[in-house]
Coordinates of C-alpha atoms in Angstrom, one line a residue:
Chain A
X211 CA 9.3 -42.4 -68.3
X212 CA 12.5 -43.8 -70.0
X213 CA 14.8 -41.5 -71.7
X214 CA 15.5 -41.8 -75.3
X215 CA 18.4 -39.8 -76.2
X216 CA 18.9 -38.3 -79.7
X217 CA 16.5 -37.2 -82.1
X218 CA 12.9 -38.4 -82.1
X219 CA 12.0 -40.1 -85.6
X220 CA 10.0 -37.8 -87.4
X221 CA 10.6 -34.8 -85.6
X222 CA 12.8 -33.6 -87.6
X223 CA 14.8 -30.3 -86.0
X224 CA 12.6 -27.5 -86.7
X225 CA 9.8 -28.8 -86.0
X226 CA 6.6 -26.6 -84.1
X227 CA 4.3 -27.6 -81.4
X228 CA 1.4 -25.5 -80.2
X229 CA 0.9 -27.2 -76.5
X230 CA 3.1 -28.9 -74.3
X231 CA 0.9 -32.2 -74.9
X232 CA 1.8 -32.4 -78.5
X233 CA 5.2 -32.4 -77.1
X234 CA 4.5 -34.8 -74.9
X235 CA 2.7 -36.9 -77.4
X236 CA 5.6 -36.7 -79.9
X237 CA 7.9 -38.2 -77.2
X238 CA 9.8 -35.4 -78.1
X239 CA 10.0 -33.7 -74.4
X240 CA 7.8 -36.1 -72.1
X241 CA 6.7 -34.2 -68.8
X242 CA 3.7 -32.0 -68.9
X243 CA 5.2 -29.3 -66.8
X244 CA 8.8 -29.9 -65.7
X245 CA 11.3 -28.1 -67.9
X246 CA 13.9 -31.2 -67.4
X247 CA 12.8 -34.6 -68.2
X248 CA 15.8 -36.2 -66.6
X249 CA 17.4 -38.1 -63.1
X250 CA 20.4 -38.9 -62.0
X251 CA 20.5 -42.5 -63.0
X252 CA 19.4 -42.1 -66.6
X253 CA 20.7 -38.5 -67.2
X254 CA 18.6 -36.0 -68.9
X255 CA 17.1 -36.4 -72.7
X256 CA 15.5 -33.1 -72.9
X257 CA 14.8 -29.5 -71.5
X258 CA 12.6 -27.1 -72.1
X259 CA 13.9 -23.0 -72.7
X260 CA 10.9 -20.7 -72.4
X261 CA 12.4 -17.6 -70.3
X262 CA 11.0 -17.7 -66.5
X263 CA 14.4 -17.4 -65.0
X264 CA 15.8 -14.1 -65.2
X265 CA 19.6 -15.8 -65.3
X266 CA 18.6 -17.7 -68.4
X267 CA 20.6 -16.6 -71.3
X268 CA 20.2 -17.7 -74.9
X269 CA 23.2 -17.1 -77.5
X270 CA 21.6 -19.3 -80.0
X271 CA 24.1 -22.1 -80.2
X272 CA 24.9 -21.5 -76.6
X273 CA 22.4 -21.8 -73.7
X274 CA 23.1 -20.7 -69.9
X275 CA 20.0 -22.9 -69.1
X276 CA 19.3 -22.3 -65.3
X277 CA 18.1 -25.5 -63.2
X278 CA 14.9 -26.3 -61.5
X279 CA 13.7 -25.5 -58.1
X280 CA 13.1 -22.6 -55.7
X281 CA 10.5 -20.7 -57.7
X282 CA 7.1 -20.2 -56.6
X283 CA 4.9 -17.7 -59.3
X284 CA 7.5 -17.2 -61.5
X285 CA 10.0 -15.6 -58.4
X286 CA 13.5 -17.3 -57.4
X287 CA 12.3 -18.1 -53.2
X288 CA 15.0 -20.1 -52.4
X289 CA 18.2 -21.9 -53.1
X290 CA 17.9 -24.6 -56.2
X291 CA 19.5 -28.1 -55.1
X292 CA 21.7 -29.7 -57.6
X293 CA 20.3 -33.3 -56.2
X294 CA 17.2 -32.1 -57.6
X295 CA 16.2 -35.0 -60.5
X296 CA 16.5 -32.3 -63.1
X297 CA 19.6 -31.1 -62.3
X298 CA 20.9 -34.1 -61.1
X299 CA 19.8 -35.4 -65.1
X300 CA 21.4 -32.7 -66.3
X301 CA 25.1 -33.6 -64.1
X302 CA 24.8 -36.9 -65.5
X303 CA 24.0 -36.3 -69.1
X304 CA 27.4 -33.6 -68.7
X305 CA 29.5 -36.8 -67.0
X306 CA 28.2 -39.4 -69.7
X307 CA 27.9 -37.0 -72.8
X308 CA 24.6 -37.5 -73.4
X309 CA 22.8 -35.1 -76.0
X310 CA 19.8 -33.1 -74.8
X311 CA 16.8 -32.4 -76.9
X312 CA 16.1 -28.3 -76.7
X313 CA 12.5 -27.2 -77.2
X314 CA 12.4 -23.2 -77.1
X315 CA 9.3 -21.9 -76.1
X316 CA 7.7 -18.5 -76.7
X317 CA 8.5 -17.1 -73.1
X318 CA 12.4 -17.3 -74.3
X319 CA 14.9 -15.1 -75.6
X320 CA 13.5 -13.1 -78.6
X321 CA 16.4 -13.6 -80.8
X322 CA 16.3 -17.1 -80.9
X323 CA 12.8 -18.1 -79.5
X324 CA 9.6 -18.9 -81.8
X325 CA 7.0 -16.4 -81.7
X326 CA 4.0 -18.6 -80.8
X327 CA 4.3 -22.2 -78.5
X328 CA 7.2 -24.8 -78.8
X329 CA 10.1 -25.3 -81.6
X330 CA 12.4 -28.2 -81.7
X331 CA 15.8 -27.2 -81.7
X332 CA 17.7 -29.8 -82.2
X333 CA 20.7 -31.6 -80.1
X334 CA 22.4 -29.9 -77.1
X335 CA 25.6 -31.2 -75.1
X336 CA 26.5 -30.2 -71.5
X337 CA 30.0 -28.7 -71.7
X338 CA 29.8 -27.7 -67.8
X339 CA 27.9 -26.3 -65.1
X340 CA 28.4 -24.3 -61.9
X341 CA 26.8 -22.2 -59.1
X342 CA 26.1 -19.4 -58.4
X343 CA 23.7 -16.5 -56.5
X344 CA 21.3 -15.4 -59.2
X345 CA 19.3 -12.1 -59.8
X346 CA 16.9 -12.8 -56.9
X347 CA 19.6 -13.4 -54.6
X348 CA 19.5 -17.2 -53.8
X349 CA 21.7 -19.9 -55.1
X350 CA 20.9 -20.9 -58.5
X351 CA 22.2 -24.1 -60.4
X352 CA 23.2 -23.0 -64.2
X353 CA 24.5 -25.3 -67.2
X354 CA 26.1 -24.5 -70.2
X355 CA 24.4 -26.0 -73.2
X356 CA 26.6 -26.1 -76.9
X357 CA 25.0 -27.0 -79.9
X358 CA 25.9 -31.0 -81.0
X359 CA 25.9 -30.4 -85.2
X360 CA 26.6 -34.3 -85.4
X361 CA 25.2 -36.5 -88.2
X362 CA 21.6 -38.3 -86.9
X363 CA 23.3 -41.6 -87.5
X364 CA 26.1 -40.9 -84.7
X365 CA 23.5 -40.3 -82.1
X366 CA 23.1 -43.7 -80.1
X367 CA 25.0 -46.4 -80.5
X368 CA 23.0 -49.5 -79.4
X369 CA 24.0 -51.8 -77.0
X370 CA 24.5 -54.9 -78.4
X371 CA 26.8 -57.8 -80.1
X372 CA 27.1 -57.9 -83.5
X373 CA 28.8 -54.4 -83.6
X374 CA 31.6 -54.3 -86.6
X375 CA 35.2 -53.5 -86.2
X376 CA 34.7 -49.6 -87.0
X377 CA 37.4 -47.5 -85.8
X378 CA 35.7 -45.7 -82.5
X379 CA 36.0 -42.0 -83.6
X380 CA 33.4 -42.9 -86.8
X381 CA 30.5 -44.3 -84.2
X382 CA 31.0 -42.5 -81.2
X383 CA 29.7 -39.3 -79.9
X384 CA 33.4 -37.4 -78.6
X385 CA 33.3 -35.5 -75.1
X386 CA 36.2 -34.1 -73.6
X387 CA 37.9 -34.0 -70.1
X388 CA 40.1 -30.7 -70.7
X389 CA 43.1 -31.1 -68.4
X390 CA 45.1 -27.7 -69.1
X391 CA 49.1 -27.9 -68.9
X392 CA 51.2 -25.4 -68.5
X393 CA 54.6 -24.2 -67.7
X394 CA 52.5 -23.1 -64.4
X395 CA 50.8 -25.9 -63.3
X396 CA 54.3 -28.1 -64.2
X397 CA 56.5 -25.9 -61.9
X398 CA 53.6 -26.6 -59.1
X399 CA 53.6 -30.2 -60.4
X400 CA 57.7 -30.4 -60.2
X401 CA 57.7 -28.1 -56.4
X402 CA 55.3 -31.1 -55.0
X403 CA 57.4 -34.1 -57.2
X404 CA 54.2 -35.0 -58.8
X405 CA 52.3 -36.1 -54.8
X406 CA 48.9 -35.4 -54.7
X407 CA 48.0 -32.6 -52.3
X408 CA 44.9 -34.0 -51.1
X409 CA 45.5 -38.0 -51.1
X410 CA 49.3 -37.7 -51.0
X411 CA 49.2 -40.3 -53.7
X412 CA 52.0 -40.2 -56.6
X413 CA 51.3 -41.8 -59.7
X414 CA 54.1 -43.7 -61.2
X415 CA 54.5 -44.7 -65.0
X416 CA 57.0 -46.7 -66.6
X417 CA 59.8 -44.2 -68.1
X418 CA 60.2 -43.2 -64.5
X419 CA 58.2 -40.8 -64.6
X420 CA 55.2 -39.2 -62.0
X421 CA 52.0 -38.2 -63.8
X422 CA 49.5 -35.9 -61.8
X423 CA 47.7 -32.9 -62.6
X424 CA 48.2 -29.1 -62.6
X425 CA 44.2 -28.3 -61.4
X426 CA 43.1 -24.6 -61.4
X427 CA 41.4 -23.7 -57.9
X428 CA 39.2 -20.9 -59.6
X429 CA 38.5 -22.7 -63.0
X430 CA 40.0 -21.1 -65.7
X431 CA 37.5 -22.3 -68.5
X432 CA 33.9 -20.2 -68.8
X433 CA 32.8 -18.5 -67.0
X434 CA 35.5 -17.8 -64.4
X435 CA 38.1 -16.9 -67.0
X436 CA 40.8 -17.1 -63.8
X437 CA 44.6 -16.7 -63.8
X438 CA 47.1 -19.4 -64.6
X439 CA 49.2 -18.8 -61.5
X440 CA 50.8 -20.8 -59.4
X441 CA 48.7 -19.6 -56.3
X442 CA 45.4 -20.9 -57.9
X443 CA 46.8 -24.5 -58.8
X444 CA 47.1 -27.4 -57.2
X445 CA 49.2 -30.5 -57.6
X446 CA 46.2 -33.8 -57.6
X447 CA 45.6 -36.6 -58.8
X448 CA 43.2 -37.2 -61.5
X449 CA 41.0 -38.8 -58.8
X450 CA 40.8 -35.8 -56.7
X451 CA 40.9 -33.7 -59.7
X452 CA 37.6 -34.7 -60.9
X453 CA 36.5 -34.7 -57.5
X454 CA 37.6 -31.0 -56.8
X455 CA 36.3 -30.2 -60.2
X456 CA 32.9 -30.9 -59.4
X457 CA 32.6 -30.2 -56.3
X458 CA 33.0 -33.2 -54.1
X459 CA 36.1 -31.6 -52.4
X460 CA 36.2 -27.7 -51.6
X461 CA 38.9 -26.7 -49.3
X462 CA 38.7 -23.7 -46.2
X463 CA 40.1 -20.7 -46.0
X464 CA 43.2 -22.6 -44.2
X465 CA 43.5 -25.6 -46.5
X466 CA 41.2 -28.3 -44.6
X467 CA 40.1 -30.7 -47.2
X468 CA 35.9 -30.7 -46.8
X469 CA 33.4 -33.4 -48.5
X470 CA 30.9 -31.9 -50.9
X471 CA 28.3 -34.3 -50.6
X472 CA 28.7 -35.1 -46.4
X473 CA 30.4 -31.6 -45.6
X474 CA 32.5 -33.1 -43.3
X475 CA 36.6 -32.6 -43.1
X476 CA 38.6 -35.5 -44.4
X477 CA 41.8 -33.8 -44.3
X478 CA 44.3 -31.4 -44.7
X479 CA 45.7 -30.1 -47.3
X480 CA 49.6 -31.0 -48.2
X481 CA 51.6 -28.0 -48.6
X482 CA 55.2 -26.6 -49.5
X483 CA 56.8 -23.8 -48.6
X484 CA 57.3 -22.5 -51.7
X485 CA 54.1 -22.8 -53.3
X486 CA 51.7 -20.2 -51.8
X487 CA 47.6 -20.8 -52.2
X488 CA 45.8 -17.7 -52.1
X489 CA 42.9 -17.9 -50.3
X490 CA 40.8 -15.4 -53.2
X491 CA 40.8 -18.5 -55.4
X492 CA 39.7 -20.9 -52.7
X493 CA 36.9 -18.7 -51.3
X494 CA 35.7 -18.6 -55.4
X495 CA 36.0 -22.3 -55.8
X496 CA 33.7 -22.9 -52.5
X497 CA 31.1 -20.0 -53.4
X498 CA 30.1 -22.5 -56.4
X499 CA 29.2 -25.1 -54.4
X500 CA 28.2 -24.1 -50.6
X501 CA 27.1 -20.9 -49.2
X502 CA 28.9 -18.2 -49.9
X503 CA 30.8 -17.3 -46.2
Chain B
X83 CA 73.4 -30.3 -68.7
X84 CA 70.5 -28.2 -67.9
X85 CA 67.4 -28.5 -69.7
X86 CA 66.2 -25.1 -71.7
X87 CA 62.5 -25.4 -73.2
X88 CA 61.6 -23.4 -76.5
X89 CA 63.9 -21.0 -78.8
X90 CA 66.7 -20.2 -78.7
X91 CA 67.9 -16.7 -78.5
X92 CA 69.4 -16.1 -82.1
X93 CA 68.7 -19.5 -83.8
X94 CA 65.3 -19.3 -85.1
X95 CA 63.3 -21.4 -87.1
X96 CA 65.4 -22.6 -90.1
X97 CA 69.0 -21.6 -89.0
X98 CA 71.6 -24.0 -90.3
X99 CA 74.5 -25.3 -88.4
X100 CA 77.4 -27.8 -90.6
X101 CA 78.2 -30.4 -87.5
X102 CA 76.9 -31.3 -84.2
X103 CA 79.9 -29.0 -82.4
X104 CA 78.0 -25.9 -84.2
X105 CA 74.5 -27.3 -81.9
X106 CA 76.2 -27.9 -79.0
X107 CA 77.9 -24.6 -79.2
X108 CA 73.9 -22.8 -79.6
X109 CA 72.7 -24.6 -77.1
X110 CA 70.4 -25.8 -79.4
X111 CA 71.4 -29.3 -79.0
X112 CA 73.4 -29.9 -76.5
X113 CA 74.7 -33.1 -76.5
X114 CA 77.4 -34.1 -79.0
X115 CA 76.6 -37.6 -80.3
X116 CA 73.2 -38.4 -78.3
X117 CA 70.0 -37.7 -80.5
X118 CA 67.7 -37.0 -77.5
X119 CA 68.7 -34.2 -74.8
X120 CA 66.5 -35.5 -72.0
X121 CA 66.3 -37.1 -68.2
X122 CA 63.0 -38.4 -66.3
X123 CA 63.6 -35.5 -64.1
X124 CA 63.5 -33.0 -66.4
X125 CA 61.7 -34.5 -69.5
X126 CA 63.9 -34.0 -72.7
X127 CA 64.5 -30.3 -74.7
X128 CA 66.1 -31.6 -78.1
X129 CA 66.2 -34.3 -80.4
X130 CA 67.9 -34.8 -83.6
X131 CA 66.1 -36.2 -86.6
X132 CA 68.6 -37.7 -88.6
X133 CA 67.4 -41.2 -89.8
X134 CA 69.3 -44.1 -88.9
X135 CA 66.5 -46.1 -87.3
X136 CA 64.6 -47.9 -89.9
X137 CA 61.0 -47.5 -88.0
X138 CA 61.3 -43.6 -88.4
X139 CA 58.7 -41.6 -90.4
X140 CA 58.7 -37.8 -91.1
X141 CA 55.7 -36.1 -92.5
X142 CA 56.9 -32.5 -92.0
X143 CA 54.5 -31.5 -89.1
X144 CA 54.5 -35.3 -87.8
X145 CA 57.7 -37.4 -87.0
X146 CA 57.4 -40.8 -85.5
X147 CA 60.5 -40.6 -83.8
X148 CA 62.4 -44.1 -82.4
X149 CA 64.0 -43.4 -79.2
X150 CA 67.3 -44.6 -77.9
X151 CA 69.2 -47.8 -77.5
X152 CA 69.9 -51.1 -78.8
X153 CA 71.7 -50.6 -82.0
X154 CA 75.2 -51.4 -82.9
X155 CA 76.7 -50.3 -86.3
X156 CA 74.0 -48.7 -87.3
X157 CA 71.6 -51.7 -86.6
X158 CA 68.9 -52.7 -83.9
X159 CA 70.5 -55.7 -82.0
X160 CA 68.5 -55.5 -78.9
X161 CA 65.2 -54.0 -77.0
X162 CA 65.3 -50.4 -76.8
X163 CA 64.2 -49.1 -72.5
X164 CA 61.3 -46.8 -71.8
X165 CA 63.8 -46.1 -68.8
X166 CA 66.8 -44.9 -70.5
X167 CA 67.0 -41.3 -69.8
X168 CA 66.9 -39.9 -73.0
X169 CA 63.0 -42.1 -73.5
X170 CA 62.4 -41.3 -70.2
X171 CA 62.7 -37.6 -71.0
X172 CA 60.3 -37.6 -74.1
X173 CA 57.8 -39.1 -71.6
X174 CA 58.4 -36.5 -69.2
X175 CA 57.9 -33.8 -71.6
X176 CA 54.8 -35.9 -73.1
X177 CA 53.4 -35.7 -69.8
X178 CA 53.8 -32.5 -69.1
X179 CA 53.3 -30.7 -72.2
X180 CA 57.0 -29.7 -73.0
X181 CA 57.9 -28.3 -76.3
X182 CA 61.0 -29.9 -77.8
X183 CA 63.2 -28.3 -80.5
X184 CA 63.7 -31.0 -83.4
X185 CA 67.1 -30.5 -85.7
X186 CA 67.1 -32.8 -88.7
X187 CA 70.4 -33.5 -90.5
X188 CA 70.9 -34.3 -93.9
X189 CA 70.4 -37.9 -93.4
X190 CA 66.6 -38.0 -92.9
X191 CA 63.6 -38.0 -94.8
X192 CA 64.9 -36.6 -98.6
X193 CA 61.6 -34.5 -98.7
X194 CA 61.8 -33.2 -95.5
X195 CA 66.0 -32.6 -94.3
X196 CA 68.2 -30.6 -95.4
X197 CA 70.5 -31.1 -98.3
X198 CA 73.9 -31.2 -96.0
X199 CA 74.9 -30.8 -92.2
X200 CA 71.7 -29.8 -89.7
X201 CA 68.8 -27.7 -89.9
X202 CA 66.1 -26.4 -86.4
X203 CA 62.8 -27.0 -87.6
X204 CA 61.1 -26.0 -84.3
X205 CA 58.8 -26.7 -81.5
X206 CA 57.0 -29.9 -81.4
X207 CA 55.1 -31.3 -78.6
X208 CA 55.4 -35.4 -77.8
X209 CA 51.6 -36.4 -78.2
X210 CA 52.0 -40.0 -77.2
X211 CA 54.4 -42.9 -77.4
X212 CA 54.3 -46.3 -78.0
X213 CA 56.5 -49.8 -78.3
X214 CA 56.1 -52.7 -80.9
X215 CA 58.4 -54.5 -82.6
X216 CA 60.5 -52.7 -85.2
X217 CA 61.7 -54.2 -88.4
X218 CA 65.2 -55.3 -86.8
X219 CA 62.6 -57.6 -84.9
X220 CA 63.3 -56.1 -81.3
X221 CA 61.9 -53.7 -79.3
X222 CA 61.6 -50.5 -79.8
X223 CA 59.8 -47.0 -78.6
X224 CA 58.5 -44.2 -80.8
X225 CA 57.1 -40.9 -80.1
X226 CA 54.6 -39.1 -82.0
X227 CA 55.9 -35.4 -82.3
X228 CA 53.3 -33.0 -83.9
X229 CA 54.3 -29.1 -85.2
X230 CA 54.0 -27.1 -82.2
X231 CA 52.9 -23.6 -84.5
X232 CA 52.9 -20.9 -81.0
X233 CA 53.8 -17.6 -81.0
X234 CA 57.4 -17.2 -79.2
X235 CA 55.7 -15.5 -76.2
X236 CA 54.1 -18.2 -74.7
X237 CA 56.7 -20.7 -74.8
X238 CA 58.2 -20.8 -71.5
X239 CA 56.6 -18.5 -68.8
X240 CA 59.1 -18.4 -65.6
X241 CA 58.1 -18.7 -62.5
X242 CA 57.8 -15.9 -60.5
X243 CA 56.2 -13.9 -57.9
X244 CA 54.8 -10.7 -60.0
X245 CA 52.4 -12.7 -62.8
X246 CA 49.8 -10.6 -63.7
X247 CA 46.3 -11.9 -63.3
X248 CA 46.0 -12.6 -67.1
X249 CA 43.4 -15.1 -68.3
X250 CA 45.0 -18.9 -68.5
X251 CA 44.6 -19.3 -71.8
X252 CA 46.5 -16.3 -73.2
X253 CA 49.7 -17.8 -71.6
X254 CA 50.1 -21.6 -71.5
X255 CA 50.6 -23.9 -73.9
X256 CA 47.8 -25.7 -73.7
X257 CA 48.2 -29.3 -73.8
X258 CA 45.2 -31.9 -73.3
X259 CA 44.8 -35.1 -72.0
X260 CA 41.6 -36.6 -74.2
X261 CA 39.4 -38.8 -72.4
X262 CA 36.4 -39.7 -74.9
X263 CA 33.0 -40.2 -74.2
X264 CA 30.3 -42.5 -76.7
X265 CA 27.2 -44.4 -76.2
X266 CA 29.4 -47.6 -75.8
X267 CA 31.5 -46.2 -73.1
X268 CA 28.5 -45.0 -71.1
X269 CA 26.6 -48.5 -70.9
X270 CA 30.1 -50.7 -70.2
X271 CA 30.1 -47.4 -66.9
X272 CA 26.2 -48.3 -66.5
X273 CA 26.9 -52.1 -66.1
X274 CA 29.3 -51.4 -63.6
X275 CA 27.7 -48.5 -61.8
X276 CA 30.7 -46.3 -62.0
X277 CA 32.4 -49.0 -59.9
X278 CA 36.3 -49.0 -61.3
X279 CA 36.8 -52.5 -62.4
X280 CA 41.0 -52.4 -61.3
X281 CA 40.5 -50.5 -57.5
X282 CA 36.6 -50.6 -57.1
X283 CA 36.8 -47.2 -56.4
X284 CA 33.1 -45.4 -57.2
X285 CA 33.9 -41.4 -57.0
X286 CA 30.5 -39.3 -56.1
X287 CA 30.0 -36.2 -57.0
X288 CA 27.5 -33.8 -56.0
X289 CA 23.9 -34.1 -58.3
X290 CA 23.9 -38.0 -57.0
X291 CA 25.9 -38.9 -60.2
X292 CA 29.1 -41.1 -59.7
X293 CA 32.3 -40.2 -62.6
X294 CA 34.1 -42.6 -64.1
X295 CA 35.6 -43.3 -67.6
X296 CA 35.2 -45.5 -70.3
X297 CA 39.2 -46.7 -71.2
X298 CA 39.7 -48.3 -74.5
X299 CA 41.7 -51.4 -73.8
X300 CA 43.3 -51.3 -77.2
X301 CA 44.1 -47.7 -77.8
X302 CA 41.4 -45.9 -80.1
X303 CA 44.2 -43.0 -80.6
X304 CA 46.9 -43.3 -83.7
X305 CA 47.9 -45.6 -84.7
X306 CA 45.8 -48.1 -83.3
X307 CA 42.8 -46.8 -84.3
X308 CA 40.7 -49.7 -82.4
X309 CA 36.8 -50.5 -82.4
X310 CA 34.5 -48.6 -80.0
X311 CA 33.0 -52.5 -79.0
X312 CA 32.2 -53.3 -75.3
X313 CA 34.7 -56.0 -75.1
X314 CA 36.9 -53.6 -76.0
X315 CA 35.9 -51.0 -73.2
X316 CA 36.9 -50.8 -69.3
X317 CA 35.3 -48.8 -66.7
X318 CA 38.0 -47.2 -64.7
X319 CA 38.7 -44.7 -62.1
X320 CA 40.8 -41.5 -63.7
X321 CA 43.5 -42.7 -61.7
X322 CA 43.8 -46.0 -63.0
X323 CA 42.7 -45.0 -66.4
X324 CA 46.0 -43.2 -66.9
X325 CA 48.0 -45.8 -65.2
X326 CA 46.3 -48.6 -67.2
X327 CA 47.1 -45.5 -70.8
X328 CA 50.8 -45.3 -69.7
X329 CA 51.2 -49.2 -69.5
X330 CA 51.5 -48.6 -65.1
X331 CA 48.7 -51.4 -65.4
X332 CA 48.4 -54.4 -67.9
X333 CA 46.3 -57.3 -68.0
X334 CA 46.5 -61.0 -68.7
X335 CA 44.4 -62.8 -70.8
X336 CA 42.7 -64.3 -67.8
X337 CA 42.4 -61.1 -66.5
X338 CA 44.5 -60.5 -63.6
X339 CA 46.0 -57.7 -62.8
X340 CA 49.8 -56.8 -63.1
X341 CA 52.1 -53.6 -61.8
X342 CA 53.7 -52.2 -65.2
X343 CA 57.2 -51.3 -63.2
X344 CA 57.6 -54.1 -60.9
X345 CA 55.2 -56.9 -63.2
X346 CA 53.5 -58.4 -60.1
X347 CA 50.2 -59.4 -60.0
X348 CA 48.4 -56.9 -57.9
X349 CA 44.7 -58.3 -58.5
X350 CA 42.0 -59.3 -60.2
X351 CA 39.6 -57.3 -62.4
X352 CA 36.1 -57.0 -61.5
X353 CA 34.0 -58.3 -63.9
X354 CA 30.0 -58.1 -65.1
X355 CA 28.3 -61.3 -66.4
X356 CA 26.9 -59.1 -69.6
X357 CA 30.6 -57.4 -70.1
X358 CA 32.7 -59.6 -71.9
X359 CA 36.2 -58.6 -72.8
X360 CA 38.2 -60.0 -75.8
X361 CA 41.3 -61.5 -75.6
X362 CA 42.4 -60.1 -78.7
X363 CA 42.2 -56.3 -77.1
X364 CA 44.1 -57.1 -73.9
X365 CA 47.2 -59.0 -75.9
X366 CA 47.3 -55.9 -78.0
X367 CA 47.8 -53.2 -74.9
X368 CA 50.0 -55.8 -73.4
X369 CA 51.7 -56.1 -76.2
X370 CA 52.6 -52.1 -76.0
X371 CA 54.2 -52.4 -72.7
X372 CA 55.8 -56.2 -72.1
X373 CA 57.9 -58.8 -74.1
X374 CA 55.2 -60.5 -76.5
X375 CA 54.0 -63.6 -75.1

């Protein structure tokens, strides 16, 4: 079924549902059974939170929404895969900036769940997601869901030509790529003269000037909260720091460079003498996204 | 002369100094008749705010500052140079985040210099720069310099072996590089399949979902404050996204591709039969970088 992002007309947020088919009918979360209603082409338009995994956690406006897969009657059996559809909606609705319809269901979080069948709860963004060994011991998939209080107007944009001259900012609907700075990450930047430590390229701008990217090994936004020192940063470029950022390069214990998605090596990693990598923040970095060692 | 980032000891906010010996003398300007302390190497500490160039503005916390070169006598008489080294500094310091102590002396903005001799106003970081034609009719470059209000702690944190493992955020100064995300941006990435359209680079990431970025052509940031329209989109790489942002990359109006520091041609933009792209947008980012055709 296509997905149809934003608001559904005449849903209005707060809206209750007895069964999952009225749901269904109201185009509001289409699957019968699946909690995600996404893939990775598309991205995913909606999600259902009704408790069933015991690393779910609802904070109201934020949601640690755990990912599909692995259960069987109710009980985590074995490791979630982030290629999973679901998931995979959910990574792509995070990279694009899509907003995700939340339905809370009964089964949730008493707080903020309603106390018979199916609420609409309005429009969700994807700030991040990450890895990690849940409460029945095998590897869970999590994503970090913020409330999107943006007019109904600036939901979609439609695709097509007769679009006036607005300025962006009053149409658009605004996610960020964080890149932190700090005096940290420039004194790694300034020790490697700006080279990237995986691709070895520099990046040269007019002013003569290098740009590249001070990246965090252990990420320092939620939920890892890590230290801004130079043995957890790296010098990349933005290339590889999107790549190492979600996972499509994880380094080994002594700095090989490995593919996320073929797990093979593809290199080593550039170093200097005087910037030391601990291997703590490496070994954290890889636990999100393969077995832990 | 060395470059020292932040406060300093002694002269805070407000301190009053009657000529230029007095600054050099703090060390809070070092040199005696250049307005910009600054190299590429080592991005630039100080300015001095003092009028003098027509295309100035000063609203307190925000100073479009015009950067060095090409007047005589008071007057423009030719192009100002990204590469001089006090532009080149401000870049570097843009770039990386520096925080740069402004002095304004009595000749500046009435409501916002002092009444005689020079005043420091404080830390402000470089947001962006950009060129255009200043009311001399020649070249020039300004900086956007915004109020950088941070405790005097987390200024300058030195590099050093015995860094406590303190969360990132509670020491940096936190600078960020905005890439924005709308429903335009994501169906100009759809058409292409993620594919950049300067290096035809696709980068994978784990969750079968490819990342790339949706670059205004003309910039949507101050003070160009363009239209969020297709034909004003590319999809790029990060890499060549920030190239293409820091003028590294401009395009003709038939679309080839040319190196901002050496202006060859290094090829062609890939192109999508339901992408058009306007003339209009790619004159006005060329415009920022090169001699107006």
């Amino acid at each position: 079924m296509a997905k149809v992002f934003g608001h559904i007309e005449g849903h209005p947020v707060g809206s209750q549902y007895q069964r999952r088919r009225e749901l269904h009918d109201a185009g509001v979360h289409a699957p019968l059974m699946a909690g995600i209603h996404g893939n990775s082409h598309e991205g995913a338009d909606s999600i259902v939170v009704s408790g069933g995994y015991g690393d779910d956690e609802d904070h109201g406006s934020v949601i640690i929404y755990t990912g599909h897969g692995g259960q069987e009657k109710g009980r985590q059996v074995s490791d979630q895969d982030i290629n999973h559809p679901g998931n995979a909606g959910l990574v792509r609705s995070e990279l694009e900036g899509n907003l995700v319809r939340v339905i809370r269901g009964a089964g949730g979080d008493p707080d903020h769940s309603p106390a018979s069948g199916f609420r609409y709860d309005g429009l969700f963004r994807v700030e991040s997601h990450h890895s990690k060994i849940g409460v029945h011991g095998y590897r869970i998939w999590q994503f970090r869901l913020i409330t999107a209080d943006v007019p109904e107007e600036e939901d979609v944009t439609p695709f097509h030509g007769d679009m006036a001259d607005e300025p962006a900012a009053r149409r658009s609907v605004t996610v960020q790529r964080v890149v932190r700075k700090s005096a940290v990450t420039q004194l790694v930047k300034q020790l490697h003269k700006g080279t990237c430590q995986m691709c070895s390229q520099v990046l040269m701008v007019p002013g003569d000037s290098y740009y590249s990217e001070g990246a965090h090994i252990q990420a320092v936004g939620y939920p890892y909260n890590s230290p801004d020192v130079p043995e957890n940063v790296l010098c990349l470029c933005p290339n590889c720091h999107v790549l190492f950022d979600y996972g499509a390069r994880y380094l080994t214990d002594d700095l090989r460079i490995i593919d996320g998605i073929t797990h093979h090596e593809i290199g080593k990693l550039r170093t200097h003498h005087k910037h030391k990598i601990e291997p703590r923040f490496v070994q954290h970095h890889r636990a999100r996204w393969v077995s832990a060692d």
